[in-house]
Every structure is written in C-alpha cells, then in structure tokens.
Tab-separated table of C-alpha atoms and ligand atoms in Angstrom:
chain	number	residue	atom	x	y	z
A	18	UNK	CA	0.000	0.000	0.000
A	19	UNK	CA	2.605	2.499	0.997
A	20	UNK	CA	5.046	1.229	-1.769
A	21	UNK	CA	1.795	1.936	-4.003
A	22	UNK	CA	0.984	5.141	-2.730
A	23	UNK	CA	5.010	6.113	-3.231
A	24	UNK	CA	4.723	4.837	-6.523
A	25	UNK	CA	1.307	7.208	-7.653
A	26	UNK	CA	3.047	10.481	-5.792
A	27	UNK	CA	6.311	9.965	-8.016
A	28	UNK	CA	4.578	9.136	-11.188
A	29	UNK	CA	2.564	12.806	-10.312
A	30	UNK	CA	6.024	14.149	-9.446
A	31	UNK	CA	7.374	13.081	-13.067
A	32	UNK	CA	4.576	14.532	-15.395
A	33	UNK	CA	4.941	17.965	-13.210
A	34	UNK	CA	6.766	19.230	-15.937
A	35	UNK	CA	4.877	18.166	-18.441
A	36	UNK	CA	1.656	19.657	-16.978
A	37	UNK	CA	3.649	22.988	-16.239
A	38	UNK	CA	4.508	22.847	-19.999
A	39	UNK	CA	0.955	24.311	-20.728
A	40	UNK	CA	-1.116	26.725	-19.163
A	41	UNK	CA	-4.835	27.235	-19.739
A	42	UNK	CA	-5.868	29.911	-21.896
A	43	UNK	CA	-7.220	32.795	-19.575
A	44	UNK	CA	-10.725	33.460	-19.615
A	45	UNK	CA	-11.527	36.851	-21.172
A	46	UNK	CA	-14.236	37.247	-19.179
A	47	UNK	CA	-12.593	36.891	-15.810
A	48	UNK	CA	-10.412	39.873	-14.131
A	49	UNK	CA	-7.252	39.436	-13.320
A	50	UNK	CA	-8.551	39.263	-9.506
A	51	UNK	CA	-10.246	36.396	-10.497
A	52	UNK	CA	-14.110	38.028	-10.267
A	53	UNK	CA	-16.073	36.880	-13.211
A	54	UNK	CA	-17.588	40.068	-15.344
A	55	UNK	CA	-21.468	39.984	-14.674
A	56	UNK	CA	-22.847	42.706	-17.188
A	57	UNK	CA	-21.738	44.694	-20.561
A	58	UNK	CA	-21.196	47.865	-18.625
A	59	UNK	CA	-18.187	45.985	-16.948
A	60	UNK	CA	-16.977	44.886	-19.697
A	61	UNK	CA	-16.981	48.200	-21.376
A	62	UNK	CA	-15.919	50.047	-18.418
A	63	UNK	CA	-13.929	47.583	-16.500
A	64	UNK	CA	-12.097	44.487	-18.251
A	65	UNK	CA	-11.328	46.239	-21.639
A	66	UNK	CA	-9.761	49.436	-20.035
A	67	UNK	CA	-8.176	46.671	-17.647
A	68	UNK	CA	-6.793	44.559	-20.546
A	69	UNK	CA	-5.899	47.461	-22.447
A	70	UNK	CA	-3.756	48.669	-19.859
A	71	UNK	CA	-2.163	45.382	-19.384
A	72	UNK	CA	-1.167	44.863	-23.304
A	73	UNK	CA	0.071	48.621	-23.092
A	74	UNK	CA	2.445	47.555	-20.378
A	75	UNK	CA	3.521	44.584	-21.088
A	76	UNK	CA	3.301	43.916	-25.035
A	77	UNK	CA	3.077	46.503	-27.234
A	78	UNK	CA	4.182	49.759	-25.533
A	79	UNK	CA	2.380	52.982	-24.480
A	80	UNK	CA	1.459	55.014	-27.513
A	81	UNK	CA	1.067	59.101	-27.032
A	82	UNK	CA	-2.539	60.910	-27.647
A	83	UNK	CA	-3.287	62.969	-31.055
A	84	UNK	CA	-0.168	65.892	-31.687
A	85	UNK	CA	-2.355	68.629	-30.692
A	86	UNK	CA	-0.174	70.179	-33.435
A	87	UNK	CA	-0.472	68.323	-36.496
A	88	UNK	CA	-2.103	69.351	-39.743
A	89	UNK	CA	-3.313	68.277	-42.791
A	90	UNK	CA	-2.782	69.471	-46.149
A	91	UNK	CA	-4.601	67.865	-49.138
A	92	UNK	CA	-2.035	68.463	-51.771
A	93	UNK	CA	-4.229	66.783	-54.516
A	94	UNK	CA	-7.371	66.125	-55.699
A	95	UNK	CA	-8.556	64.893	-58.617
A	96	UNK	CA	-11.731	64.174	-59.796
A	97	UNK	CA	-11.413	62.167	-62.553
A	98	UNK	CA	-8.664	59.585	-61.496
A	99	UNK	CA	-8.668	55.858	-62.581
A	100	UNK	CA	-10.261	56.796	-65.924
A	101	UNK	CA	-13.080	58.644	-63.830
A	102	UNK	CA	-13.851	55.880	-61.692
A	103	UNK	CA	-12.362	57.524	-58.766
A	104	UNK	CA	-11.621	60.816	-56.832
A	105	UNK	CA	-8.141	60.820	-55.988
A	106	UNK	CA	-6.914	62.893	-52.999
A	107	UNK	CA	-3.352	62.908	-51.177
A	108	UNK	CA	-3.031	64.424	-47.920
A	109	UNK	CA	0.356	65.382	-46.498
A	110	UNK	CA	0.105	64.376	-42.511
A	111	UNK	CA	2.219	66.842	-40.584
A	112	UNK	CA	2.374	65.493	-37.545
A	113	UNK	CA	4.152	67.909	-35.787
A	114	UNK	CA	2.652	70.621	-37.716
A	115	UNK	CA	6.058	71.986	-38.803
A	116	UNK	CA	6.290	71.852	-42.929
A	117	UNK	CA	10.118	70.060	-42.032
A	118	UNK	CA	9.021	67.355	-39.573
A	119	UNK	CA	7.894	63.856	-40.056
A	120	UNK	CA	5.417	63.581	-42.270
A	121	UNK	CA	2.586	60.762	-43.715
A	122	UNK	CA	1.625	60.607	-47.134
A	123	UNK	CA	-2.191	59.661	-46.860
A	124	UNK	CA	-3.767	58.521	-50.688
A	125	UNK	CA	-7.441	58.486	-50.672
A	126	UNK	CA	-9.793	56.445	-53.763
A	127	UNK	CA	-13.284	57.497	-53.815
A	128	UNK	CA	-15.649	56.019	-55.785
A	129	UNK	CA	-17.281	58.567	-58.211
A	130	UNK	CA	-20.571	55.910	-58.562
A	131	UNK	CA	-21.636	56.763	-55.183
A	132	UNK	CA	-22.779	59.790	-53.624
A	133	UNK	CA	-22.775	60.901	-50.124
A	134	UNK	CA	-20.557	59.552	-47.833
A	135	UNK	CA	-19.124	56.003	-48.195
A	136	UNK	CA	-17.447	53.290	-46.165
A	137	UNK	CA	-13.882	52.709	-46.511
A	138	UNK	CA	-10.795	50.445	-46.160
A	139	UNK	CA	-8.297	51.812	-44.168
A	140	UNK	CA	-5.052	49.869	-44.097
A	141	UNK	CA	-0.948	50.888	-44.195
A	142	UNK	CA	0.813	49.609	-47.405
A	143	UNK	CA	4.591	47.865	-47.501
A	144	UNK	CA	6.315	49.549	-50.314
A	145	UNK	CA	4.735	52.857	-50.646
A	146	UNK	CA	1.650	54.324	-51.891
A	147	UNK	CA	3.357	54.411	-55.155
A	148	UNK	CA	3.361	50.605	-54.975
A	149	UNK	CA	-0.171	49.941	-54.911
A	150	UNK	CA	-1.655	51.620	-58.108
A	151	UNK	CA	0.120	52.355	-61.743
A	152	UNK	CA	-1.644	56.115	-61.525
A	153	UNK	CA	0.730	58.540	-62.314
A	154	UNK	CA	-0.543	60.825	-60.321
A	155	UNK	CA	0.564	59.443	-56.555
A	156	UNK	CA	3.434	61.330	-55.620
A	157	UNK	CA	6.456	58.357	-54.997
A	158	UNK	CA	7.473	57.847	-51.694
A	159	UNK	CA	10.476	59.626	-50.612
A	160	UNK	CA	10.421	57.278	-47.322
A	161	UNK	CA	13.275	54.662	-46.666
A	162	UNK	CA	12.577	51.909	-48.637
A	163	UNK	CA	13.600	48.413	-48.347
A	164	UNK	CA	15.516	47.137	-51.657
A	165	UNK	CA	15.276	43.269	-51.006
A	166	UNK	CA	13.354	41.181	-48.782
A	167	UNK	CA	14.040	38.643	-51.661
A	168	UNK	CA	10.464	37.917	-51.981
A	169	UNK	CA	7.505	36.853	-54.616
A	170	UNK	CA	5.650	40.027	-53.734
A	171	UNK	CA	7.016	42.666	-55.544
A	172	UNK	CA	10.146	43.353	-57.750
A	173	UNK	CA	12.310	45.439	-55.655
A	174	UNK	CA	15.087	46.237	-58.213
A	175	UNK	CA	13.256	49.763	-58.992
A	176	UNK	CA	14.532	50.758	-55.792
A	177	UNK	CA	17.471	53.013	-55.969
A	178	UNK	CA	19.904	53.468	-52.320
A	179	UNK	CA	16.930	52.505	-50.530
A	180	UNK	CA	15.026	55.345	-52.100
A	181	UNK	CA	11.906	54.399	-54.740
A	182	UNK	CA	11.929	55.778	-58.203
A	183	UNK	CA	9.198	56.518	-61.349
A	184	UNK	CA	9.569	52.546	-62.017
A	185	UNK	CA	8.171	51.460	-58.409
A	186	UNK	CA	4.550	53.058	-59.809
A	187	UNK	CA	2.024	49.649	-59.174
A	188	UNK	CA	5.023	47.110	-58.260
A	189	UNK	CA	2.486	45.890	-55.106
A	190	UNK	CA	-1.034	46.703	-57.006
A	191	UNK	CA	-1.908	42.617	-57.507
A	192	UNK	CA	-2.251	42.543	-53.550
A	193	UNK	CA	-4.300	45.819	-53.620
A	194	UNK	CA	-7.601	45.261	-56.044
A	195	UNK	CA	-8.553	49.277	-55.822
A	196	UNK	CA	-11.005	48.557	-58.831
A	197	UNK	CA	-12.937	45.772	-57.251
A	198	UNK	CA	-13.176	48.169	-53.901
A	199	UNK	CA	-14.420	51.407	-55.765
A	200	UNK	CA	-16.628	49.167	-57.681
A	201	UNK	CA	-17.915	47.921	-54.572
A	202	UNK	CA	-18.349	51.497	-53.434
A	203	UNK	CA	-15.773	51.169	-50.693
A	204	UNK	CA	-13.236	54.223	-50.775
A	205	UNK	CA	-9.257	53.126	-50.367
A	206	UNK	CA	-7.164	54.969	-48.142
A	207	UNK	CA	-3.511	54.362	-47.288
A	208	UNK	CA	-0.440	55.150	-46.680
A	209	UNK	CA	3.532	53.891	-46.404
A	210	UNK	CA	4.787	52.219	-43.144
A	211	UNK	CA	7.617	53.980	-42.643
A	212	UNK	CA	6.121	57.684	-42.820
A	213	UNK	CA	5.152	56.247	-39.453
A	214	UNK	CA	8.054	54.384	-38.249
A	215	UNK	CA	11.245	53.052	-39.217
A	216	UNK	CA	10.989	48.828	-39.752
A	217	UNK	CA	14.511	48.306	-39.691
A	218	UNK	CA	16.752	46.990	-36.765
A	219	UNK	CA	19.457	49.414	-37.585
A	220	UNK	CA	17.548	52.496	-37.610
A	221	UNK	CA	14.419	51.634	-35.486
A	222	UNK	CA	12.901	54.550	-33.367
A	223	UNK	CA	15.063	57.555	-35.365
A	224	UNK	CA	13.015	58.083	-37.723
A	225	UNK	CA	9.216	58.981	-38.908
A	226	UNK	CA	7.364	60.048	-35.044
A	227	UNK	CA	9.178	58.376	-32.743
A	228	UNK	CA	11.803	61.252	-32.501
A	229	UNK	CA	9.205	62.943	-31.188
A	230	UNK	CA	8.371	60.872	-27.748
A	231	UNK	CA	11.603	60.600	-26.199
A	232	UNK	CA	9.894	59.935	-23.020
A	233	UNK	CA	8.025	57.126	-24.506
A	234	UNK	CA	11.654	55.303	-25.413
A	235	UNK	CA	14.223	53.157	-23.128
A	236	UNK	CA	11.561	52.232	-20.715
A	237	UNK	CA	10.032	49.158	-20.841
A	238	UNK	CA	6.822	49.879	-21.942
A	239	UNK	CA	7.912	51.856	-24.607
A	240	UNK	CA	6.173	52.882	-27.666
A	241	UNK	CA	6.904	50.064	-29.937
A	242	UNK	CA	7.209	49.954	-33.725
A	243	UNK	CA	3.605	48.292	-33.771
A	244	UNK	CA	1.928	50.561	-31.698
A	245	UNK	CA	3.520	53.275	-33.623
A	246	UNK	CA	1.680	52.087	-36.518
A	247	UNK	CA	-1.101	51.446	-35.186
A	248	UNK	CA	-1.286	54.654	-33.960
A	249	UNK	CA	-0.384	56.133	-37.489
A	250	UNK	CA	-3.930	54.539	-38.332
A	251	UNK	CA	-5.509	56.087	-36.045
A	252	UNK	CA	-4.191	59.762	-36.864
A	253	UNK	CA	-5.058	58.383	-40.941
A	254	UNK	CA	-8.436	58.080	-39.005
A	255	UNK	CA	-8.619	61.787	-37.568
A	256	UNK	CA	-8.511	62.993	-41.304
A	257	UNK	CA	-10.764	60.746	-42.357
A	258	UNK	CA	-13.326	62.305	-39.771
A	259	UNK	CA	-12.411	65.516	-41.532
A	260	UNK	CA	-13.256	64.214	-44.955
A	261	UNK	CA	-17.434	64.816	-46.021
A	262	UNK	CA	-16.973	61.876	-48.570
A	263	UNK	CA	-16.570	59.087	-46.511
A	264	UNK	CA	-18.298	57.713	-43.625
A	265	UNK	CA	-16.032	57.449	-40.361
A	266	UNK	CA	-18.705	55.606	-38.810
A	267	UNK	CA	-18.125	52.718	-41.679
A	268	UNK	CA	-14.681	52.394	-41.360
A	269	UNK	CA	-12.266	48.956	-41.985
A	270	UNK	CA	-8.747	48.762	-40.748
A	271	UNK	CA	-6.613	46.552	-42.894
A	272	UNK	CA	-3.665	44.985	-42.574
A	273	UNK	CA	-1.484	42.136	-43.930
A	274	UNK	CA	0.966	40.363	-41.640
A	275	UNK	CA	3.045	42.604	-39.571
A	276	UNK	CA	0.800	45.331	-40.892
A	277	UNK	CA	-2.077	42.441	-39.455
A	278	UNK	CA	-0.577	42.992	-36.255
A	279	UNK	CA	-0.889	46.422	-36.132
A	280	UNK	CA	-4.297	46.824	-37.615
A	281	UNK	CA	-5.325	44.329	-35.085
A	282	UNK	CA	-3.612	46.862	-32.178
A	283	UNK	CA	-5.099	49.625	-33.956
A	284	UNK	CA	-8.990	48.443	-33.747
A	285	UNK	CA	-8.270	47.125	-30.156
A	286	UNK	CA	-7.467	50.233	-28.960
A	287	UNK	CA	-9.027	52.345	-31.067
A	288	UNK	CA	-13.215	52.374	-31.210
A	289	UNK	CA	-13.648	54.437	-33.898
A	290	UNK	CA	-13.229	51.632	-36.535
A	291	UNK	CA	-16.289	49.896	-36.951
A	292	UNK	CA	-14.226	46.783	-38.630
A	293	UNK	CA	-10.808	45.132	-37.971
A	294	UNK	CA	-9.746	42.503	-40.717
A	295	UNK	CA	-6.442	41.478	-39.788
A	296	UNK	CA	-4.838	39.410	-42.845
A	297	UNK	CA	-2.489	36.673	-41.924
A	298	UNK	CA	-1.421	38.423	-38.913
A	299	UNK	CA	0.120	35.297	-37.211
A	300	UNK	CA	2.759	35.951	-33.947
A	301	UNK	CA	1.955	39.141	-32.080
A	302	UNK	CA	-1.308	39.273	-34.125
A	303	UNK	CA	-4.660	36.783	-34.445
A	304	UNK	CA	-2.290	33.713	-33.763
A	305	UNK	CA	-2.374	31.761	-30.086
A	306	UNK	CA	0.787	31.620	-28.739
A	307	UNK	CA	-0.313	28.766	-25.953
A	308	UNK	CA	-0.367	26.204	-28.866
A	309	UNK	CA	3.221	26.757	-29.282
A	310	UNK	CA	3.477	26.168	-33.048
A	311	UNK	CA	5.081	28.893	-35.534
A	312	UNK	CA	7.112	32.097	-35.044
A	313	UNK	CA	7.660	32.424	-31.192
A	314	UNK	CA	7.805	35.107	-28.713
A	315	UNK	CA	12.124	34.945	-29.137
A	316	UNK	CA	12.086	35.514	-32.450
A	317	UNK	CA	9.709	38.454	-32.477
A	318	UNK	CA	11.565	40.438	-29.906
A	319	UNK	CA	15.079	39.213	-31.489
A	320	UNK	CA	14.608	39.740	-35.257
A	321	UNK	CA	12.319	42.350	-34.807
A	322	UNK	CA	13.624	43.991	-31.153
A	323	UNK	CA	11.477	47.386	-32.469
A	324	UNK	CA	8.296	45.958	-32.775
A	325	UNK	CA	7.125	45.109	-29.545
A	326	UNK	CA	8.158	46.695	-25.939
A	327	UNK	CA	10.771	45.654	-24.154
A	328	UNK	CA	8.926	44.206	-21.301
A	329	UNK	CA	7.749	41.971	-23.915
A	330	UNK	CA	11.306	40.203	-23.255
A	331	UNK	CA	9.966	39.397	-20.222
A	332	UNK	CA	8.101	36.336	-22.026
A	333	UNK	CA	10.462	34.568	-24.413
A	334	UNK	CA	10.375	30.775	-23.944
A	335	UNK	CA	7.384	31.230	-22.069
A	336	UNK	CA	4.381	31.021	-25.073
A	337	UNK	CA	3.001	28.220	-23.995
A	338	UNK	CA	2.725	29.747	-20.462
A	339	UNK	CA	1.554	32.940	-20.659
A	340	UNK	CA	-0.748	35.024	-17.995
A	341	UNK	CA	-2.282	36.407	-21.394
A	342	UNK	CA	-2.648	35.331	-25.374
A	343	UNK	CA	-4.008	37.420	-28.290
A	344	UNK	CA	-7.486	36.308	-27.964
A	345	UNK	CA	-7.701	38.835	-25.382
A	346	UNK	CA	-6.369	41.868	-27.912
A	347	UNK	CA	-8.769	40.077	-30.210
A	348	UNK	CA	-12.057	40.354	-28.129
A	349	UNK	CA	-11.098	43.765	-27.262
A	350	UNK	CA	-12.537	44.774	-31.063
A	351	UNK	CA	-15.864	43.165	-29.552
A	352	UNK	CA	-18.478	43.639	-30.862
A	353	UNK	CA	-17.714	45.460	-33.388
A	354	UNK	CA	-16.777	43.267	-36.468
A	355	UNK	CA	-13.336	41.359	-37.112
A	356	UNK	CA	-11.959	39.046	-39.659
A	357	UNK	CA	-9.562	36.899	-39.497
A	358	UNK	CA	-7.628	34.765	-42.235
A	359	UNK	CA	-4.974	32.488	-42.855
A	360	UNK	CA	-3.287	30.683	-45.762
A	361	UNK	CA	-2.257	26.983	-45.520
A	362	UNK	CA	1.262	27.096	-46.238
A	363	UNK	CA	2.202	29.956	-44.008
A	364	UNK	CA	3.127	28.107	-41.161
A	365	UNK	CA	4.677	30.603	-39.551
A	366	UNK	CA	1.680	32.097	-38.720
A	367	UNK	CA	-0.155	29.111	-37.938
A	368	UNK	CA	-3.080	29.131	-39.499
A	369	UNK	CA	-4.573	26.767	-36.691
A	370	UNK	CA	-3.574	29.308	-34.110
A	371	UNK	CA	-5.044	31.898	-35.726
A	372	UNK	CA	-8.731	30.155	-36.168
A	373	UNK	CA	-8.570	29.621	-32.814
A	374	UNK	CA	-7.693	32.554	-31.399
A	375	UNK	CA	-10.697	34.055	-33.337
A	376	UNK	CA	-12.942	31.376	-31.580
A	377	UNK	CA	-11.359	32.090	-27.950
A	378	UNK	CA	-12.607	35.597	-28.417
A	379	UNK	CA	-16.089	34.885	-29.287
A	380	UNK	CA	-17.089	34.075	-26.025
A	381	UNK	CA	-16.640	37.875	-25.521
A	382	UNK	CA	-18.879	38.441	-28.582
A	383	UNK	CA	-21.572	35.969	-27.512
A	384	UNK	CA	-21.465	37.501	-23.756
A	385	UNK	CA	-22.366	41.113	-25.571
A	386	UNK	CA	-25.337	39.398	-27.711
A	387	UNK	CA	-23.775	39.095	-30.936
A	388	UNK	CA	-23.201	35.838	-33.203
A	389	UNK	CA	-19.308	35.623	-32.753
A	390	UNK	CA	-17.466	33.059	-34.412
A	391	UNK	CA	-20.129	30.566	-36.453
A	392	UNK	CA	-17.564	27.821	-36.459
A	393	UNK	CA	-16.201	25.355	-33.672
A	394	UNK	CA	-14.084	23.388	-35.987
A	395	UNK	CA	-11.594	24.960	-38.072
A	396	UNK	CA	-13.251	25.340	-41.929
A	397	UNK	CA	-12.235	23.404	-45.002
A	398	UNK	CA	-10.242	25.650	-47.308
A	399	UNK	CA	-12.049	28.157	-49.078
A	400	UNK	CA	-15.069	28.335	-47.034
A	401	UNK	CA	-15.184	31.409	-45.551
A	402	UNK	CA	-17.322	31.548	-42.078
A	403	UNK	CA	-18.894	34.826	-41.207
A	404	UNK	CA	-20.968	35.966	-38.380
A	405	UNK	CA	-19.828	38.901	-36.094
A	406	UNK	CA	-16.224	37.031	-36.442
A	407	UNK	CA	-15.196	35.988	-40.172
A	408	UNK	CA	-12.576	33.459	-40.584
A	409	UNK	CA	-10.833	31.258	-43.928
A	410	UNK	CA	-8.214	29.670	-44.572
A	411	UNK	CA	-7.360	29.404	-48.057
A	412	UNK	CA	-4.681	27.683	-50.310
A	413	UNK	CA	-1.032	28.505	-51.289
A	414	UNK	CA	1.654	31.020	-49.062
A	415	UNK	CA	1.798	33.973	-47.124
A	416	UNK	CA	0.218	36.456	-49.506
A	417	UNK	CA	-3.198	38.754	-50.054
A	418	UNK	CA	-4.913	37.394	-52.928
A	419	UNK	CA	-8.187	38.118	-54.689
A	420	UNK	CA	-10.072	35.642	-53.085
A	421	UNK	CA	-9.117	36.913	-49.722
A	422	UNK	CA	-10.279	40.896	-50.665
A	423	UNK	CA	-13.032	38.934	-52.345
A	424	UNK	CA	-14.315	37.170	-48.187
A	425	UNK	CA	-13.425	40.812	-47.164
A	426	UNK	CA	-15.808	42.674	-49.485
A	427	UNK	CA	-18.574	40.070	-48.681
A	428	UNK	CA	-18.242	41.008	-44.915
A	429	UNK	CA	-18.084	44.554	-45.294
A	430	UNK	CA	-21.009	44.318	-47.240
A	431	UNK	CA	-22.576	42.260	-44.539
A	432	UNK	CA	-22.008	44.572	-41.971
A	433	UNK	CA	-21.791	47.849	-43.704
A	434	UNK	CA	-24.312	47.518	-45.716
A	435	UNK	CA	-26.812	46.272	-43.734
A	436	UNK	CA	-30.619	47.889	-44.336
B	114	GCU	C1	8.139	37.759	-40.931
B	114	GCU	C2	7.705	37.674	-39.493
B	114	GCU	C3	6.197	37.704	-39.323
B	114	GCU	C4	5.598	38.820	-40.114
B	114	GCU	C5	6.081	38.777	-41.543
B	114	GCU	C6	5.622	39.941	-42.418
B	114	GCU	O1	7.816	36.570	-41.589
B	114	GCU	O2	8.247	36.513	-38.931
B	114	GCU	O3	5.857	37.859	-37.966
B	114	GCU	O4	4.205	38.788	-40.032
B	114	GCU	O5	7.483	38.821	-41.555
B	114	GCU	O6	5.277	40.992	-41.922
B	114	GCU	O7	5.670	39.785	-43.649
C-alpha cells in the first residue's frame, strides 16, 4: 500500500513538468482578480480598459494621444482619377505641424458611382503608396525603402539606395484590387509604413514620429514599432473624420501580416473603426501563442527587437505559459466586427492558431449578444465563415490574394451595408 501510494506520488512528481509545460488559456471574461464580469457595462468600463492597460504595459508599448499640433494638407485632388472611376486625394500628414518634420503621405480612392458619404478600407501599405496603383498621379514615396526582402511580392530592383523611383509606380497593385473596392463602393485609403516608423533593426525609433516621444523610449513599456503604426492609423483616421466623402462611422482597418498585427492593435485600442480585418497576422497578431506552433515570442523580440516593448522580453520561452494570449487583444474589437484569415502554407503564422484565437474571443462576442465566431471546428479551405467574427483559410503562401479581398468585401457588405 505504501510502496503503491510512493509509486502514484512519483509518477505525479514526473509529469509535473509536463503539466507545467501548458497553461490554460485565460478566460476573457474573468479579471485578473479572479471576479467573473457579470454585465456589458463591466466589460466596457472595466475588463477592456483593464486589458488594455495590461497589453500597453507589457506587449506593445504605451502610444502618445493625437499631436495637438499636427495638420493636414490635401495636396491633390482629382476628380477624374482611374479613368473617372475615382476621386483621388493625397493628404500630407504633418504630424508635428512643422512643414520640415515627419510627415505621412495619406492617398485616398473614392468612388465617383456613389454619392454621399461612403465606407472605406483603411489599411498601411509595404512599399509605398506608389506601390499599390500604376496612376501617375501618386506622388512616390520619398520614405526609406527596403531594396530586397528577396520575396515573390514585388520586384524590388526599382529601388534606388533605398530610395523608390518613377519605375516602383504599381510594383504591389496585384495585392491591392482598388477597382474591385471602388466598384464595390468602398473608398481606399492608405499610406507607407515607414512615414510612421522606421521597420529596420538598424535604424528603429530615429526616424518617422518616434523622434518625437523621447519619453516614450528606453523604458520598458515603450512605444513600440507596432503601436507606432497602429497609432499612425488612427491619426489616418482623424482625417478621415475631416473628410465629407466618406463615412467614419463605416470604417475597416486593414492589414497584412506585420501590418495584421498592427491593424489588429489599432482596432483594439481604437473604437472608432467599426471593422478590424487582420490578414495573416500570425505571432503578435490573431495567432495563439499557448499552442506553441510557428514564429515564437524569441524571435519576435530578437529579429524584430522594435516591434514590440521591451517588457515583452519578459516572455520569451514562455508562449506556452503565458498570464495572457491574443485572444484577449482580439475580443477587445468586440463587438464590433473582425476578420480573421490564414493561408495553408504559411506556417509561420499558424493558421490553426489563428482560427482559434478568433474562436477564444467569441465568447466575448456571444457575452455582448452578438453571433461571434459561427464555427467550432476549423473550416475546409475556401469556405469562408462569417458571423460577427469571419474566418478562412485558403490555399497557397503567405500572400493577399483576390479571393481573400473577395471574403473581405462580402463582410463589409454584410455589416456595412446592412438595411
Ligand atoms: C516575418 C515575421 C512575421 C511577419 C512577416 C511579415 O515573416 O516573422 O511575424 O508577419 O514577416 O510581416 O511579412
């Protein structure tokens, strides 16, 4: 009896590790003192400032409130853009307000079709608003630009010393279907990454705003490359308030991987977008990090040390142990609408994670009376599920294709367009 009772404790001793090896996925609706959130007014009021706080701190940085200085100058419209589909306008974001300081090129595609105020798609583009359109008429980025991230996206060789030139016009546009969107009578608005913030190791936080928050750097919250776009989204948003032809209530924040995570950041924290879809967003985006599986918390914060805080540090080797996960940032877009989407060979993101950190969020969406995420199982590819959360996986790499902006238009439409 005793020898048996030996034996049970040490076979319990030996799969200790093993247990500790996983931690259970912390319930959204649960604060961190353990009390269980009883209404929607604690929710609103309580847990999401409470989570929001906590993701500030210890993942993505704290991020500083509107410049009270910056300015806008539309420094182009024209009417008949696109063959006359579209109204073109650039805006030059000063965000300092000074004429020499950093600066965001905002491009803006309004369908002519339509009149009154229409939704839009707001989303940050990789290689420059020159990249996403042949139009001759969007002034080239002047912006650091990366020359070779030897990739099947675009063809980088137009870029000259890291600088983009008359033959970078439309080198991204397959990813960005601006036809399909106006005929849809969405408008487009974007604009470059690094107006916002530097993405490279070598000269992360020098250039674009973060110059202009020294206080917000070398701490351990600080504001992180991320959260600096993000917040660049949300400042592309205070124009778009300003702007009579589109509808800031009937707004979608884009994004495609990194640019996923920070569209994802951007419509957490920010509840003026009506819409998150965040494409393919993987680590530090949609993607669970409990599961283990794909890019890890080490390699974020060591090949990309400027995206997230520092604190974030705090967590490497630890993913499948965290206090937290991004189903949390996810249900913080609750209940306003959020897609998310995956590709089967982009394992990096995992694709598996992703689903089901959409479907750990929905219990937030459910608990505030909407549908959530219509799926338990993950979906066959190229069956898009759509309720309050949208969700597909589809065929081939790490990419935005025309089927994706094709699930994308169907859920705006869904939700936008509703009578
Ligand atoms: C790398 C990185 C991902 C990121 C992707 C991208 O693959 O590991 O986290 O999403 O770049 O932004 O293209």
């Amino acid at each position: 009896m005793q020898f048996n009772t030996l034996l049970c404790f040490s076979f319990f001793l030996a799969t200790l590790p093993l247990l500790a090896q996983k931690r259970p996925l912390p319930d959204p609706l649960v604060f961190t003192n353990g009390k269980r959130v009883t209404t929607a007014k604690q929710w609103q009021s309580q847990r999401r400032p409470e989570l929001l706080e906590f993701f500030a701190n210890e993942m993505y940085g704290h991020s500083p409130d509107k410049p009270s200085a910056m300015r806008f100058e539309v420094f182009d419209t024209d009417a008949n853009a696109l063959g006359g589909k579209a109204t073109r306008k650039q805006v030059a974001v000063y965000f300092d307000g000074k004429s020499n300081g950093p600066r965001m090129d905002v491009l803006l595609y309004i369908p002519n079709q339509v009149k009154g105020p229409v939704p839009a798609i707001v989303g940050l583009n990789f290689w420059g608003n020159q990249s996403i359109n042949a139009d001759p008429g969007i002034r080239i980025s002047t912006s650091w630009m990366e020359s070779g991230r030897g990739n099947p996206y675009v063809d980088v060789s137009c870029v000259v010393n890291h600088r983009s030139t008359e033959a970078c016009r439309g080198i991204n546009a397959q990813q960005w279907p601006v036809d399909s969107i106006l005929n849809r009578g969405y408008a487009l608005v974007t604009a470059y990454r690094e107006d916002i913030a530097s993405d490279e190791k070598s000269t992360m936080f020098t250039t674009g705003v973060h110059p202009l928050y020294p206080n917000l750097q070398n701490r351990g919250d600080n504001f992180g490359t991320v959260a600096a776009w993000a917040w660049g989204l949300s400042r592309i948003m205070d124009y778009v308030q300003t702007d009579n032809r589109i509808d800031a209530k009937r707004v979608a924040v884009f994004g495609w991987s990194r640019l996923g995570k920070a569209a994802l950041w951007a419509g957490a924290i920010d509840e003026r977008f009506a819409m998150v879809i965040s494409h393919e967003s993987g680590a530090g985006g949609a993607k669970l990090f409990h599961r283990g599986v794909g890019e890890n918390i080490r390699r974020l914060c060591t090949v990309f040390p400027h995206w997230y805080a520092g604190n974030f540090r705090n967590y490497m080797d630890q993913d499948t142990l965290l206090p937290f996960d991004q189903h949390l940032v996810i249900s913080l877009v609750a209940p306003r609408p959020i897609y998310v989407a995956s590709a089967e060979e982009d394992k990096n993101s995992d694709p598996e994670g992703e689903f089901e950190g959409a479907k750990a969020a929905s219990v937030v969406y459910q608990f505030l009376g909407t549908t959530g995420l219509p799926a338990s199982q993950m979906p066959p590819l190229n069956q898009s599920v759509q309720g309050q959360i949208g969700y597909h996986i589809r065929p081939g790499g790490h990419d935005v294709t025309n089927y994706d902006w094709q699930h994308y238009l169907r859920f705006m439409d869904k939700h936008f367009k509703k009578k």
